Short mmCIF file of C-alpha atoms in Angstrom, two decimals:
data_model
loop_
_atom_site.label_atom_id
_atom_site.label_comp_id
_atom_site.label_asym_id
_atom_site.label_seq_id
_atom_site.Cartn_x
_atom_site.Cartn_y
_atom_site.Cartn_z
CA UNK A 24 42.51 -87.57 151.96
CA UNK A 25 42.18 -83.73 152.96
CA UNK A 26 39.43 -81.62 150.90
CA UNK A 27 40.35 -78.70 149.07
CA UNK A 28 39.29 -76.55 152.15
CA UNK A 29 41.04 -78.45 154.66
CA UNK A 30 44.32 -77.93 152.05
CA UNK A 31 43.63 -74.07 151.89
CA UNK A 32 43.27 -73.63 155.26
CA UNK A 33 46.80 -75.19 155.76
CA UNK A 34 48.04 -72.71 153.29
CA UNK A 35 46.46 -69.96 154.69
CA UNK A 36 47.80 -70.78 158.58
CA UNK A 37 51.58 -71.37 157.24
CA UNK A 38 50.93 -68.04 155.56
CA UNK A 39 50.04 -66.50 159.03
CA UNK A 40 52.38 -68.32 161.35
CA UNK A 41 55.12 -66.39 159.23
CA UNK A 42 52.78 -62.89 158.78
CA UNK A 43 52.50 -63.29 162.64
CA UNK A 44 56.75 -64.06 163.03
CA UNK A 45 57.30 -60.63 161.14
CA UNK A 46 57.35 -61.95 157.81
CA UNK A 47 55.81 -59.06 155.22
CA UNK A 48 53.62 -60.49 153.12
CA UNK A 49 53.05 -58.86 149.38
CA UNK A 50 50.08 -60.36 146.41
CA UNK A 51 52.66 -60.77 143.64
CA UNK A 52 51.14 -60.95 140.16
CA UNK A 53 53.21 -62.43 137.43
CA UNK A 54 52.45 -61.65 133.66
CA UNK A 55 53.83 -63.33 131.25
CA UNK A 56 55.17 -62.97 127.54
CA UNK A 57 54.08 -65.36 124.68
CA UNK A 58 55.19 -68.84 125.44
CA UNK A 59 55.10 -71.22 122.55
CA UNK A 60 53.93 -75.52 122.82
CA UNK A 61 51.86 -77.49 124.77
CA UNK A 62 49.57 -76.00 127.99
CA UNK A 63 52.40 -78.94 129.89
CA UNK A 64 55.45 -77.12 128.51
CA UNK A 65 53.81 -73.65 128.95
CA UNK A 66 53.54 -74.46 132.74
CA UNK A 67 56.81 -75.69 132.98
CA UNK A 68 58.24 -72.52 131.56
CA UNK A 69 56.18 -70.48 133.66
CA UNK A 70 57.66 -72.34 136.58
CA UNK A 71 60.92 -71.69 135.84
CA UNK A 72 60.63 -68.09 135.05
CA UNK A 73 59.38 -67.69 138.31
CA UNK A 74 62.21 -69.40 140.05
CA UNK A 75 64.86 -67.41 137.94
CA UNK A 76 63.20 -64.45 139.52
CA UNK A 77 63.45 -65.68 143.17
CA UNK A 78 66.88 -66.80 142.76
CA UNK A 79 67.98 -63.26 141.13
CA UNK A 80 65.30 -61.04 143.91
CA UNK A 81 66.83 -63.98 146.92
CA UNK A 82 70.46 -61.62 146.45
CA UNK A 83 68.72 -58.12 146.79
CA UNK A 84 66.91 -59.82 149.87
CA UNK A 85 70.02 -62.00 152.00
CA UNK A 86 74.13 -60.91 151.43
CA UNK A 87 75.11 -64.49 151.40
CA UNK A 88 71.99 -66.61 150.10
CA UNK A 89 74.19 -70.15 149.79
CA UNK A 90 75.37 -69.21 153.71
CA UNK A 91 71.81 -68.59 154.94
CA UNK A 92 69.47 -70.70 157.09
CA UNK A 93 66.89 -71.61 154.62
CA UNK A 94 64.30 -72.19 157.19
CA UNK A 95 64.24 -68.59 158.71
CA UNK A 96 66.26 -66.30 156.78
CA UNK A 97 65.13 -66.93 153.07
CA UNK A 98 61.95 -65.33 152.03
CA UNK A 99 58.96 -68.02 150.92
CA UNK A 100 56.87 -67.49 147.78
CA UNK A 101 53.69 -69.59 147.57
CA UNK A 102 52.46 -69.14 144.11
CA UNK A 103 49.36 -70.69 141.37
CA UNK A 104 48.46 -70.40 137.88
CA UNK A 105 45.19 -68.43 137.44
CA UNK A 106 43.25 -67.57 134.48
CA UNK A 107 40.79 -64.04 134.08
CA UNK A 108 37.49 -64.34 134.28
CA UNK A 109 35.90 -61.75 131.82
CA UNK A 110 32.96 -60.84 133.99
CA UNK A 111 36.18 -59.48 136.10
CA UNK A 112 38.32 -58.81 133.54
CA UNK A 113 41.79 -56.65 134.68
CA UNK A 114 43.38 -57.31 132.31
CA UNK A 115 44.13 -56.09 128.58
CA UNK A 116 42.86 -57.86 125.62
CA UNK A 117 46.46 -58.47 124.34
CA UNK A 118 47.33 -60.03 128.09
CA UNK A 119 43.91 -62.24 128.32
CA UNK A 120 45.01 -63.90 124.93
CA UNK A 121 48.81 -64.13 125.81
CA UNK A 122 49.03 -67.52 126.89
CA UNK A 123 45.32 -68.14 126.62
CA UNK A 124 45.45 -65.59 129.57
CA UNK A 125 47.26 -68.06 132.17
CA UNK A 126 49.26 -65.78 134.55
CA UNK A 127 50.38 -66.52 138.51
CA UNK A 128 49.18 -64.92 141.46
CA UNK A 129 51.75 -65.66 144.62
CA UNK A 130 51.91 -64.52 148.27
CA UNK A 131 55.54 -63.33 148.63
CA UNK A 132 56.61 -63.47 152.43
CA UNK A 133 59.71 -60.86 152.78
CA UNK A 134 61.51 -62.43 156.29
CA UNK A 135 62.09 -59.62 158.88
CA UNK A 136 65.69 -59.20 158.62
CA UNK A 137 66.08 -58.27 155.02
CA UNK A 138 69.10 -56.30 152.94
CA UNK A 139 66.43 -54.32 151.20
CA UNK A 140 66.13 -50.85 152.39
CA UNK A 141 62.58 -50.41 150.60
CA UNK A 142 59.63 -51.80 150.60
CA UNK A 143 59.44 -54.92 148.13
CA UNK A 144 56.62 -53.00 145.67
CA UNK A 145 58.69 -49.86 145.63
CA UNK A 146 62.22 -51.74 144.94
CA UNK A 147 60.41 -54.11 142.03
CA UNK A 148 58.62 -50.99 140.34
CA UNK A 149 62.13 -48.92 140.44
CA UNK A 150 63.18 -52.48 139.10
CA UNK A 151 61.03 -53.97 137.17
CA UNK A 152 63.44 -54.10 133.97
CA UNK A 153 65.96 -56.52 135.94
CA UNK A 154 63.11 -59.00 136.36
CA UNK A 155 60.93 -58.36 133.30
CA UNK A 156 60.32 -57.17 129.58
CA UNK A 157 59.17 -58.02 125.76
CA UNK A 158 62.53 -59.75 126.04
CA UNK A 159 61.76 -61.96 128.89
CA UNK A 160 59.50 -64.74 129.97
CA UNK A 161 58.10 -62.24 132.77
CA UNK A 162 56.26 -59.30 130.85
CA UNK A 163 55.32 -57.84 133.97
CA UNK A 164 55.11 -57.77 137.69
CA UNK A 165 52.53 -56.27 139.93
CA UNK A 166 52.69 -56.39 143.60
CA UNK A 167 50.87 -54.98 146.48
CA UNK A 168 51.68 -54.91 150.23
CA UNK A 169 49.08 -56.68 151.88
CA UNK A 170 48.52 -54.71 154.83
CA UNK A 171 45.02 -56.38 156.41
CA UNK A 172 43.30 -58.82 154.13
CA UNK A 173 46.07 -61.94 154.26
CA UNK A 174 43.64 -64.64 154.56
CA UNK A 175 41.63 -62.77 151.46
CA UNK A 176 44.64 -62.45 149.45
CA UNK A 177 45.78 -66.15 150.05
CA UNK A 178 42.42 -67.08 149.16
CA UNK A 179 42.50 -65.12 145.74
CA UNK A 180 45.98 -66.63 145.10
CA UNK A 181 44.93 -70.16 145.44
CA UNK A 182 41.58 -69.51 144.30
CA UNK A 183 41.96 -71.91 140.77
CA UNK A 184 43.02 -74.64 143.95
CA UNK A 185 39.73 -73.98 145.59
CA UNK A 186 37.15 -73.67 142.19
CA UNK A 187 39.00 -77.34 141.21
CA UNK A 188 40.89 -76.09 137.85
CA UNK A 189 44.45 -77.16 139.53
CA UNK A 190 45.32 -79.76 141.81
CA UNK A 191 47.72 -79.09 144.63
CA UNK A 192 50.33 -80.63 143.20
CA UNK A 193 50.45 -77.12 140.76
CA UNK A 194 51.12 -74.84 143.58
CA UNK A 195 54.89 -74.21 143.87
CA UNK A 196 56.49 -73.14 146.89
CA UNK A 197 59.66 -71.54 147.03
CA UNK A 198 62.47 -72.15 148.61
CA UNK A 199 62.42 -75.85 147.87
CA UNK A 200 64.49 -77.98 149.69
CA UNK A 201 67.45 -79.38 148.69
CA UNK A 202 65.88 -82.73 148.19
CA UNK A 203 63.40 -81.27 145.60
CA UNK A 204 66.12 -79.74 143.55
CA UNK A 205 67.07 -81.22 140.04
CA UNK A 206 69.75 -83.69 140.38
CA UNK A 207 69.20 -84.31 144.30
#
């Protein structure tokens, strides 16, 4: 059975083989809204918010997403739940008791041929009412080129993988296959 190390390092060289293919790679931070029930249902919510806002972005990204090749045309996300620490706290003191402060950090990969005509931070803050709100699951999105510190950022995105709080089987990577849809 790998270790958590030996699983983070896998992450972190799929991450480059596509950095280092001419994929752009972005820290996406999701924030979310209130979500009522258990911490179960909570993630599953979360989960799905998050692929609602792949599946609208994946349009703004490829002209004909359902026509693509999924294996080098579609962009990846590779995302986990974290939780603030208050010695580091970034966050308000409304969003660290939102959801008992549980938000996702993600590496988005943007693939090199791409119908966006700006860079994905400057698109999602012109944006960032199409994909989040009070109205919405997502309350907010924050994301950052990553421009020299990939294996860092991977690391800080997985980093609840690598203190033991989640397992790997909470990491979701999108797209998923067709065999991992609902209904397959």
């Amino acid at each position: 059975m790998p270790t958590k190390q030996e699983y983070l390092d896998a992450w972190i060289e799929w991450t480059m083989n596509l950095v280092n293919g001419g994929y752009e790679p972005y820290l996406l931070t999701f924030m979310f809204n209130q979500m009522m029930g258990s911490e179960r249902r909570t993630s599953e919510r979360m989960i799905i918010a998050i692929e609602e806002f792949y599946k609208q972005l994946l349009t703004r990204i490829l002209r004909k997403p359902r026509k693509a090749d999924l294996y080098t045309e579609f962009p990846r996300l590779l995302a986990a739940p974290d939780w603030p620490v208050h010695s580091h706290l970034k966050m308000t003191v409304e969003e660290s008791a939102v959801n008992e402060g549980k938000h996702w950090h993600g590496i988005f990969l943007l693939p090199p041929r791409s119908r966006m005509q700006v860079a994905l931070h400057a698109y999602l803050e012109e944006h960032q009412g199409k994909y989040a709100g009070k109205t919405k699951p997502i309350l907010r999105l924050h994301v950052v080129p990553i421009e020299r510190t990939e294996r860092e950022a991977i690391r800080y995105a997985l980093k609840q993988v690598d203190r033991g709080r989640i397992g790997q089987d909470a990491i979701l990577v999108l797209p998923k296959v067709h065999s991992e849809m609902p209904g397959s």
